[in-house]
Coordinates of C-alpha atoms in Angstrom, one line a residue:
X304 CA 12.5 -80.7 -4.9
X305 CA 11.9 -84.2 -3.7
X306 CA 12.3 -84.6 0.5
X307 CA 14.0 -86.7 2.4
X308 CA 15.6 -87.3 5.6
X309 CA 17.7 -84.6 7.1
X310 CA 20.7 -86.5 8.3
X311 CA 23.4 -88.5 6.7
X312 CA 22.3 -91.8 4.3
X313 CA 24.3 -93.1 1.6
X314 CA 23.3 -94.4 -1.9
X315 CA 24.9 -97.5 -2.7
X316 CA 24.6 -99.0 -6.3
X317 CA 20.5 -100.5 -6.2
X318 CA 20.8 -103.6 -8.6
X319 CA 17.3 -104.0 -8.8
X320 CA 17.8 -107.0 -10.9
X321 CA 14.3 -108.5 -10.1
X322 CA 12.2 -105.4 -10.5
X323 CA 9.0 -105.8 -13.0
X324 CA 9.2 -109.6 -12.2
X325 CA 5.5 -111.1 -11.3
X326 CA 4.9 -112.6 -8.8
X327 CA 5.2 -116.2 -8.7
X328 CA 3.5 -118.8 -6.4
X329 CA 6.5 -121.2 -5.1
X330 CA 5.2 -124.6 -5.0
X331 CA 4.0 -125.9 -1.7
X332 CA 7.1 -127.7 -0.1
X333 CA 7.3 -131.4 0.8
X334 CA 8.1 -130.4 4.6
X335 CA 8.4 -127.0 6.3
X336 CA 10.3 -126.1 9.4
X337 CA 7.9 -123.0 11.1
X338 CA 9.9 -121.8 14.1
X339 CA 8.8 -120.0 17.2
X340 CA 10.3 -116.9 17.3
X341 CA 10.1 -115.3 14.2
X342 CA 9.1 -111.8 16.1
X343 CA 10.5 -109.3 18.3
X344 CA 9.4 -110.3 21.7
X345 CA 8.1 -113.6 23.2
X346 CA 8.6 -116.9 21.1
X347 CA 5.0 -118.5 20.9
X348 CA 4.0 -121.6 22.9
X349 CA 3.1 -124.8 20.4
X350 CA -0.2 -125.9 20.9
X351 CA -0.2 -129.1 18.8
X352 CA 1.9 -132.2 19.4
X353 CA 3.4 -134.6 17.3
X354 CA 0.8 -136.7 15.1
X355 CA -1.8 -133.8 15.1
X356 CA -3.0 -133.3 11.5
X357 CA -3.4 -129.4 10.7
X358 CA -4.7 -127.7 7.8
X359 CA -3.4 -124.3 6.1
X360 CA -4.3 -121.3 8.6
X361 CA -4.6 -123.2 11.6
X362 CA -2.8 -122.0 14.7
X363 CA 0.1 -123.8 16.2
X364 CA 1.6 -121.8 18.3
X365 CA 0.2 -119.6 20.3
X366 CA 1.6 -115.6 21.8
X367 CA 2.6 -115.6 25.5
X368 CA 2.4 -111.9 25.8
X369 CA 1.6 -108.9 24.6
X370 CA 4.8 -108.0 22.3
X371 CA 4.8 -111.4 21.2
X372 CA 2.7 -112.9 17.9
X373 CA 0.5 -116.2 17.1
X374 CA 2.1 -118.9 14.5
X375 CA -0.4 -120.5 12.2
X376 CA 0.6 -123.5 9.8
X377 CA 1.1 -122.9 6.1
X378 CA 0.8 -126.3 4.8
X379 CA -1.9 -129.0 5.5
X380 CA -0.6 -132.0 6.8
X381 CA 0.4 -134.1 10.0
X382 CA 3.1 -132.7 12.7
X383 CA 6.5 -134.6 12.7
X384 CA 7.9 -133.3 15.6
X385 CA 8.5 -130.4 17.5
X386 CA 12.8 -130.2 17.1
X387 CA 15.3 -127.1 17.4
X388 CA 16.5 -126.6 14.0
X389 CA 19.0 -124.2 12.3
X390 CA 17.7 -120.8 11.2
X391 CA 19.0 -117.6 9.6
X392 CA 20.6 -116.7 13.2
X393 CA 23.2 -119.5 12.6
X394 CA 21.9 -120.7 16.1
X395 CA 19.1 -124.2 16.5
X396 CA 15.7 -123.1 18.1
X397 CA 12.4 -124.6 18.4
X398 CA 10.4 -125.1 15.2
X399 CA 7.4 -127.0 14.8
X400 CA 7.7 -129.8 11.4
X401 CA 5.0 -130.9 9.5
X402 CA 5.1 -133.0 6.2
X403 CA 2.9 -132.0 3.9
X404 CA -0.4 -133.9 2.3
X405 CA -2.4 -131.7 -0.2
X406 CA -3.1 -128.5 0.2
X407 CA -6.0 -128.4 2.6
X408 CA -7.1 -124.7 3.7
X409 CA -9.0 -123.6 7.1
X410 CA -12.7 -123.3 5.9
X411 CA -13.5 -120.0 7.5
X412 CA -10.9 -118.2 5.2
X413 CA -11.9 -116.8 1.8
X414 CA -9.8 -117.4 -0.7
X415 CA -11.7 -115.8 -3.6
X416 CA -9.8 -112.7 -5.7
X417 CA -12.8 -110.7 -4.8
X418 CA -11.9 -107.0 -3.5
X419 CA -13.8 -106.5 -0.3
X420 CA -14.1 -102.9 -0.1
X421 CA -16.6 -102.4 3.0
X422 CA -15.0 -102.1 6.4
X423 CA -17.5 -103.5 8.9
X424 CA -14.8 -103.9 12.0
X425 CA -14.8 -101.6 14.7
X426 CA -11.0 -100.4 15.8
X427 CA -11.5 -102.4 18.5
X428 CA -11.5 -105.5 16.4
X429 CA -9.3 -104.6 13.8
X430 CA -6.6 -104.7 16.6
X431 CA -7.8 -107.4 18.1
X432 CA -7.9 -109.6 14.6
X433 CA -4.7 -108.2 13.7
X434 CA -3.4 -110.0 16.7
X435 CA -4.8 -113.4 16.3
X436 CA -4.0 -113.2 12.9
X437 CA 0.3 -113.3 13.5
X438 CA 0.2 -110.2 11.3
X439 CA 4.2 -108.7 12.1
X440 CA 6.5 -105.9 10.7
X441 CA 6.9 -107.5 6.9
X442 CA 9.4 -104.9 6.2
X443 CA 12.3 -107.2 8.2
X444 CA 11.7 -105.6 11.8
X445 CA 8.9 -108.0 12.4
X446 CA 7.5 -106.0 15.2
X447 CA 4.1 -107.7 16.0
X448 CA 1.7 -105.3 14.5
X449 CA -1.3 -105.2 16.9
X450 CA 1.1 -103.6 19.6
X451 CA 1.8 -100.5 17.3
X452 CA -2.0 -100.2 16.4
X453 CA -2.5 -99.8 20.6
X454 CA -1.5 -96.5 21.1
X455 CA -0.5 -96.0 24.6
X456 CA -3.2 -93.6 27.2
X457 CA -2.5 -89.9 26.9
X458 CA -0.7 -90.4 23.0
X459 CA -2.4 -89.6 19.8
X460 CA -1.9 -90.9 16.5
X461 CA -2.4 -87.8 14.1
X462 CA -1.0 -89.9 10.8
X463 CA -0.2 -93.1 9.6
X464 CA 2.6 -93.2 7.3
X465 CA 3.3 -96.2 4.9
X466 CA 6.4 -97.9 4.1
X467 CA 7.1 -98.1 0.2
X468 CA 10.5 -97.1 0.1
X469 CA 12.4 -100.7 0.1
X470 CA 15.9 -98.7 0.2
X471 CA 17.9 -101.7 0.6
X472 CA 19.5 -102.6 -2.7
X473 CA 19.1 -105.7 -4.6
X474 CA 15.3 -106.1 -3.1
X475 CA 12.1 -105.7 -4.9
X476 CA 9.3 -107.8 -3.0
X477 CA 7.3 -104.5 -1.9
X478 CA 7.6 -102.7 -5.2
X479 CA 6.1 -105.8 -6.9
X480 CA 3.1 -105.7 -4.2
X481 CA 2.7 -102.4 -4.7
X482 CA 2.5 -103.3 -8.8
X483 CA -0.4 -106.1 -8.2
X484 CA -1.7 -105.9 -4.4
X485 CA -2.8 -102.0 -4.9
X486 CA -6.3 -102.2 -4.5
X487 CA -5.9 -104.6 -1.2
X488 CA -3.5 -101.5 -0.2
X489 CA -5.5 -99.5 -0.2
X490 CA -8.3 -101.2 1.9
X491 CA -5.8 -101.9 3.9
X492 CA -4.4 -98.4 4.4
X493 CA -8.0 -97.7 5.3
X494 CA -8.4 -100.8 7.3
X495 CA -5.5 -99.5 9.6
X496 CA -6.6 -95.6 9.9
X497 CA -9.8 -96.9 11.2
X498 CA -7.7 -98.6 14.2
X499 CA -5.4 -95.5 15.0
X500 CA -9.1 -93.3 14.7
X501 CA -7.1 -90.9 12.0
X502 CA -7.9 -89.5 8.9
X503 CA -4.5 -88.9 6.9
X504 CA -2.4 -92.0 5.5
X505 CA 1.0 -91.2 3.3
X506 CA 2.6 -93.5 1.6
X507 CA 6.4 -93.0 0.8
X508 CA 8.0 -94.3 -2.1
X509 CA 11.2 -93.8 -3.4
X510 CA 11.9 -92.2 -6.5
X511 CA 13.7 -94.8 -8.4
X512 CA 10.0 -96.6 -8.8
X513 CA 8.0 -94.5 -11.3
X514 CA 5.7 -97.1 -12.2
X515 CA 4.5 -97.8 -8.2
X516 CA 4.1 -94.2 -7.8
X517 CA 2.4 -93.4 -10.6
X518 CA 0.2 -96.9 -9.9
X519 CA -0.8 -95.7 -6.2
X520 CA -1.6 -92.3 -7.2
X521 CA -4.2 -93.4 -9.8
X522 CA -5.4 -96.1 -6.9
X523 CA -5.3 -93.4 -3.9
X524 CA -7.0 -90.6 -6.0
X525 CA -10.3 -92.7 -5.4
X526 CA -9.8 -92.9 -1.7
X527 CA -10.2 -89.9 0.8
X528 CA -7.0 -89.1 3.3
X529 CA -4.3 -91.0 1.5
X530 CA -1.7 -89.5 -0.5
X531 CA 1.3 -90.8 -2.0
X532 CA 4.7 -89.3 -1.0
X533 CA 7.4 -89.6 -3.6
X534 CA 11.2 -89.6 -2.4
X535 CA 14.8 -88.8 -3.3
X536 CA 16.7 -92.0 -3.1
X537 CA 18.6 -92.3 -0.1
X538 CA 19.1 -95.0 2.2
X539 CA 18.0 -96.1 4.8
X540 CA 14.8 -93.8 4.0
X541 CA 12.9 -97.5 5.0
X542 CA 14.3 -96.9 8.7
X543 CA 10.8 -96.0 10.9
X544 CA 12.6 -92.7 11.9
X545 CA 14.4 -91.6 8.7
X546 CA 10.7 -91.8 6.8
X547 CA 9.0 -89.9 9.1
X548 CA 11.4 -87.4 9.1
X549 CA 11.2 -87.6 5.5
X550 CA 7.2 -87.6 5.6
X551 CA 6.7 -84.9 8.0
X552 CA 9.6 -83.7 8.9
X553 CA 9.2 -84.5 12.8
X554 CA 12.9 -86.0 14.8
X555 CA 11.8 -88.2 17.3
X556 CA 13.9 -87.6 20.5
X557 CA 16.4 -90.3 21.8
X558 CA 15.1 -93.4 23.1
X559 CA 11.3 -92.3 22.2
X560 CA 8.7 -94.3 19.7
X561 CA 7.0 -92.9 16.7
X562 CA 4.0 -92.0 18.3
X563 CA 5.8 -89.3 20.5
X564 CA 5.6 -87.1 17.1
X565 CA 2.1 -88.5 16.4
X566 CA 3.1 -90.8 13.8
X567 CA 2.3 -95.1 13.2
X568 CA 4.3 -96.7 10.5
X569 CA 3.5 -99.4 9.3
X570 CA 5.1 -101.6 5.9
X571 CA 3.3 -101.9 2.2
X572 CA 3.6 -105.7 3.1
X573 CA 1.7 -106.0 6.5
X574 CA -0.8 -103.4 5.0
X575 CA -1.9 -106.1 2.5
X576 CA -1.2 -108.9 5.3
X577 CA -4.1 -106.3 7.6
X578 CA -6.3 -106.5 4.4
X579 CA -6.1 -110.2 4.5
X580 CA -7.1 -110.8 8.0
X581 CA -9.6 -108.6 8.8
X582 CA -11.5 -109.1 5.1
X583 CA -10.8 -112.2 4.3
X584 CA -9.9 -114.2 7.9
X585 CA -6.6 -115.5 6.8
X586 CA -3.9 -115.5 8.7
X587 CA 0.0 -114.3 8.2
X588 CA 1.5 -117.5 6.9
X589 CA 2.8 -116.2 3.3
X590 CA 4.9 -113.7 2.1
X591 CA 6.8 -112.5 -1.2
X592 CA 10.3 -113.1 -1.4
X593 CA 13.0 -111.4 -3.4
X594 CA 15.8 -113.7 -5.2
X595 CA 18.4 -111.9 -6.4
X596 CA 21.9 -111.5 -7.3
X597 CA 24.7 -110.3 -10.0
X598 CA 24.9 -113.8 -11.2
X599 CA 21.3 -115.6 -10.6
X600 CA 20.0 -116.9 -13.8
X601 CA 16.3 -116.2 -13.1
X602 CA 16.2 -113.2 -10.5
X603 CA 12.1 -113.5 -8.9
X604 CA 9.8 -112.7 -6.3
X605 CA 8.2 -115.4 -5.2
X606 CA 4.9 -115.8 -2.9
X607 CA 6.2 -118.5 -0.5
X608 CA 5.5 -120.3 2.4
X609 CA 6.9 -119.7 6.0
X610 CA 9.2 -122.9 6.9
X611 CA 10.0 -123.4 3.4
X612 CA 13.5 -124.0 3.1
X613 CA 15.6 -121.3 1.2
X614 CA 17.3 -124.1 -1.0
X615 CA 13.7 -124.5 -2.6
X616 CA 13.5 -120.7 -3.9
X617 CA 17.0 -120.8 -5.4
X618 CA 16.3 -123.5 -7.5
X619 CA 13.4 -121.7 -8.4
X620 CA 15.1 -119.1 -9.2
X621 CA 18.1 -121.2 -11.4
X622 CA 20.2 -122.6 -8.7
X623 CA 23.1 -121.6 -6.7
X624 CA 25.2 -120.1 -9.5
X625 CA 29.1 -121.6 -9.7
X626 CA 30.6 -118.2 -8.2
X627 CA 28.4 -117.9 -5.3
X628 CA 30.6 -116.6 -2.2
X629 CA 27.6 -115.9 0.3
X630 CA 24.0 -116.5 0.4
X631 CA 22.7 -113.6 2.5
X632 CA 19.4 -113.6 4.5
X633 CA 17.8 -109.9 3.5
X634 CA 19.6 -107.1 1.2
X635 CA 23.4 -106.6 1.7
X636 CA 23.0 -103.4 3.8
X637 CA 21.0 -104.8 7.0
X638 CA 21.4 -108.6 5.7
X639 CA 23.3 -111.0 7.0
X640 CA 25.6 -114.2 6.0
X641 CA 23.6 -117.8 6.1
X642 CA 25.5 -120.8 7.0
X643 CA 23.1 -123.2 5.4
X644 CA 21.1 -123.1 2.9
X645 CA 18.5 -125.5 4.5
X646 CA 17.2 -122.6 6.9
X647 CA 13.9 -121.9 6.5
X648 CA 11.9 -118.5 5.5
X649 CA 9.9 -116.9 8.4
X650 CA 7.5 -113.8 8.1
X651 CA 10.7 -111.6 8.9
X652 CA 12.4 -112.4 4.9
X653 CA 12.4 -110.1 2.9
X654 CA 14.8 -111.5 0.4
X655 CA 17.5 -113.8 -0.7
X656 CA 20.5 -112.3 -2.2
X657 CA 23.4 -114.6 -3.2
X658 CA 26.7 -112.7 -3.5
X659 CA 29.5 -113.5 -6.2
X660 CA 33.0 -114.7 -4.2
X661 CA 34.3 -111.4 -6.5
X662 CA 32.2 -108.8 -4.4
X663 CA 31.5 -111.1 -1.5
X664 CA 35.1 -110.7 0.3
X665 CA 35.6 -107.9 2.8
X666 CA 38.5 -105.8 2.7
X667 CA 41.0 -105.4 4.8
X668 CA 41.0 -104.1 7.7
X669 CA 43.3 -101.0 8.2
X670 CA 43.5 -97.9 10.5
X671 CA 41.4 -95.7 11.2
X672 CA 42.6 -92.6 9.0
X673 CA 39.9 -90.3 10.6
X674 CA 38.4 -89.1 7.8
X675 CA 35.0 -88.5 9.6
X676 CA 32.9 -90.4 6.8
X677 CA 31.1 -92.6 9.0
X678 CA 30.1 -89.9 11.4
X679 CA 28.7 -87.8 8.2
X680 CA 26.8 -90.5 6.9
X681 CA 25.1 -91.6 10.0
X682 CA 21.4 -91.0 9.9
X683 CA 21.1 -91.2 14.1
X684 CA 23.8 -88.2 14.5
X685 CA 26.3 -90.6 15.8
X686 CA 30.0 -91.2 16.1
X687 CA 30.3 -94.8 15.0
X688 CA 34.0 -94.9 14.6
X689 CA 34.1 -94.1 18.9
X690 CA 30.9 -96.1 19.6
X691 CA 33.1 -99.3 17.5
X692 CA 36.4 -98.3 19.6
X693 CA 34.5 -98.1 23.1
X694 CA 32.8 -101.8 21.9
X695 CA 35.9 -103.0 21.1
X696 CA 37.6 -102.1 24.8
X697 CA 34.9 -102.8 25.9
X698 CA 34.0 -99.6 27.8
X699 CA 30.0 -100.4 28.0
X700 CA 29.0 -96.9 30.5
X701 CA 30.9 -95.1 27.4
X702 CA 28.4 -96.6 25.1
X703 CA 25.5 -96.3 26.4
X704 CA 26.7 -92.3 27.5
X705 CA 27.1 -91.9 23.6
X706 CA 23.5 -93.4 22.8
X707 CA 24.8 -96.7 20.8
X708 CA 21.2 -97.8 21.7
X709 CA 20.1 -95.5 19.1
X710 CA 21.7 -97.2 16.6
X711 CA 19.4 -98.8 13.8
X712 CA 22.2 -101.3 12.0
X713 CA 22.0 -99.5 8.9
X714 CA 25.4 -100.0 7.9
X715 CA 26.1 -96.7 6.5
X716 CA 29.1 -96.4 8.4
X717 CA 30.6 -99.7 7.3
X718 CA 29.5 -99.4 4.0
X719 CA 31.9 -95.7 3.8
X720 CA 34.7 -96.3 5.5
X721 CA 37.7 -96.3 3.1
X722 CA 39.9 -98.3 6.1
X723 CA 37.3 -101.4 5.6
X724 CA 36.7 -101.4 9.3
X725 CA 34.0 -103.3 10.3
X726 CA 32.4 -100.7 12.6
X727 CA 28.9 -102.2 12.3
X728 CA 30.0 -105.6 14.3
X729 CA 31.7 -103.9 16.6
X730 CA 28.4 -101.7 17.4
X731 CA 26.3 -104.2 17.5
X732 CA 28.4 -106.7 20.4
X733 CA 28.0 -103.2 22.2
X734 CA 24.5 -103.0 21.5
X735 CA 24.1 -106.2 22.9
X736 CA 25.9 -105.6 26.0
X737 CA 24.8 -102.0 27.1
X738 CA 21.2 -103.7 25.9
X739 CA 21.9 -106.3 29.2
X740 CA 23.1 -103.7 31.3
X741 CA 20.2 -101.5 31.2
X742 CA 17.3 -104.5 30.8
X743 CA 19.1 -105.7 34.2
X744 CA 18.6 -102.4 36.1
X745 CA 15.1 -102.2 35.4
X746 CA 14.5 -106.0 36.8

């Protein structure tokens, strides 16, 4: 029988629409917008000005902190200014702009196709590297990835599990990688169990991708200590907790990391992204991106820039189609709603999915008939129809008593309730809230 998490999920229609699709190189833009703060943590300081002349891999901005991560330029060309500008937020911030002449790259990175299979980096390096390299959570979290390679005094990392589950409908950017990047994957996978000192890596892929299994099992077979984990499908299997749990079947307590159960987890993506920096010196300033929809003409993954804007790779993919009701940054579960289509794509984007006006509406919202669906579907064990009622009154002691902190956004519970409440929203304003509450105590 095929594992998976123990508690709650849903499975919501997949629509892979764009699955098998190669990837394709998006041409180079005419101008990118590369902003700050495309990371949890600290937004990086710029360290060019306007007028500078960059070339591809060059560092721009730099991190101002540990849980913070280094910006490098992914076009050659001269800085136009330094400017808040919209992003997928809906709010301005600081972005650096450059125009683009040619397509001049850094000389110290390699750009051959050649596999480089011998790791000469200590695990002292490989952090290190990782770290100057921007390298962050590709999988949408955008953790900076160096911080969970440093595991804390007194922990031990006894297995590094891999992210190839991509539960979130619609999206197919890490089951294409999987399909063509394999072989880097696997260096990679290496690459990374040399920095956490361990010798077992599984990689957890969902069921509904036969091919990628299949593909990584002929590819692991010649590599000692990594296995490939196939699972039922279920979302959100991609949630750090819900695949360890699925993995290894180890709960990690309330408020506690993966490493309390011995575990690093890491995304298909920034495995290949590791691969990149430590054998071949470049930097995280590409990324495949999912284009998808009921109604796009030419559903793709493309291999694009960051600061490109998104309006570039939906042409590419056969324009805005005439139906379009929302243009959603990510998959439709964890996504959420652009205002612009001018907003550019950071390391975080995962995907594109435009939404027909048909299936883009809510419903409306009715009352709660308490039916108990959202509380049986919730992969944390919690009461999201109370946890959306204390946000609401805004009862913030409440919520934090009933650990909405432990809420991962999943959307489960919206996604199930036959009332069309929008429970999610409500959690995270709490979330948000109870988060100030308890960042102010500890100041």
């Amino acid at each position: 029988m095929l594992k998976t998490f123990s508690l709650g999920g849903v499975h919501p229609a997949e629509n892979k629409f764009s699955a098998g699709q190669k990837i394709e190189i998006l041409p180079v833009p005419e101008q990118v917008s590369v902003p700050i703060a495309q990371h949890i943590g600290a937004p990086s300081e710029p360290v060019v000005n306007k007028g500078d002349e960059v070339k591809v891999g060059q560092l721009i901005a730099k991190s101002t902190g540990f849980v913070s991560a280094n910006i490098h330029s992914p076009v050659s060309g001269k800085v136009f200014k330094i400017d808040e500008v919209l992003d997928a937020s809906g709010y301005k911030r600081k972005a650096i702009i450059i125009k683009t002449e040619g397509d001049e790259w850094d000389e110290s990175i390699d750009r051959s196709e050649d596999l480089v299979t011998e790791i000469t980096a200590t695990p002292e390096e490989i952090v290190k590297k990782v770290g100057e390299a921007g390298i962050v959570g590709l999988g949408g979290a955008t953790f900076p990835a160096h911080v969970k390679l440093s595991v804390p005094p007194g922990k031990k990392c006894e297995v590094l599990i891999l992210n190839g589950v991509e539960c979130e409908p619609y999206l197919t950017a890490d089951h294409q990688l999987m399909m063509e990047k394999g072989d880097e994957m696997m260096v990679g996978t290496q690459i990374l169990m040399k920095a956490l000192k361990v010798d077992k890596a599984i990689i957890g892929i969902e069921n509904n991708k036969p091919d990628a299994i299949k593909h990584m099992k002929d590819l692991a077979s010649k590599y000692e200590g990594i296995s490939i984990q196939p699972l039922k499908v279920q979302y959100p299997q991609g949630g750090e907790k819900q695949l360890i749990d699925a993995c290894i079947q180890r709960q990690i307590p309330s408020g506690k990391l993966p490493i309390e159960v011995g575990a690093v987890v890491q995304n298909v993506g920034t495995t290949v992204a590791v691969y990149e920096a430590i054998q071949k010196n470049k930097p995280l300033f590409e990324r495949v991106v999912t284009v998808t929809g009921k109604s796009v003409s030419k559903p793709s993954n493309f291999m694009t820039r960051v600061g490109t804007p998104l309006n570039q790779l939906i042409e590419a993919a056969g324009g805005l189609p005439e139906d379009t009701g929302k243009v959603i940054g990510g998959g439709p579960m964890m996504g959420k709603a652009l205002s612009s289509t001018e907003v550019p794509i950071t390391k975080g984007s995962s995907g594109v999915l435009i939404m027909p006006d048909k299936i883009a509406k809510r419903p409306k919202m009715e009352a709660c008939i308490r039916c108990s669906k959202c509380v049986t579907v919730c992969p944390m064990g919690l009461s999201p129809y109370l946890l959306s009622t204390v946000s609401d009154k805004a009862i913030w002691d409440r919520a934090e008593e009933e650990k909405i902190m432990d809420c991962i956004e999943c959307g489960s519970c919206s996604y199930t309730c036959p009332a069309g409440r929008p429970l999610l929203d409500y959690i995270r304003l709490g979330k948000g809230n109870v988060g100030r509450i308890m960042r102010s105590r500890t100041k």
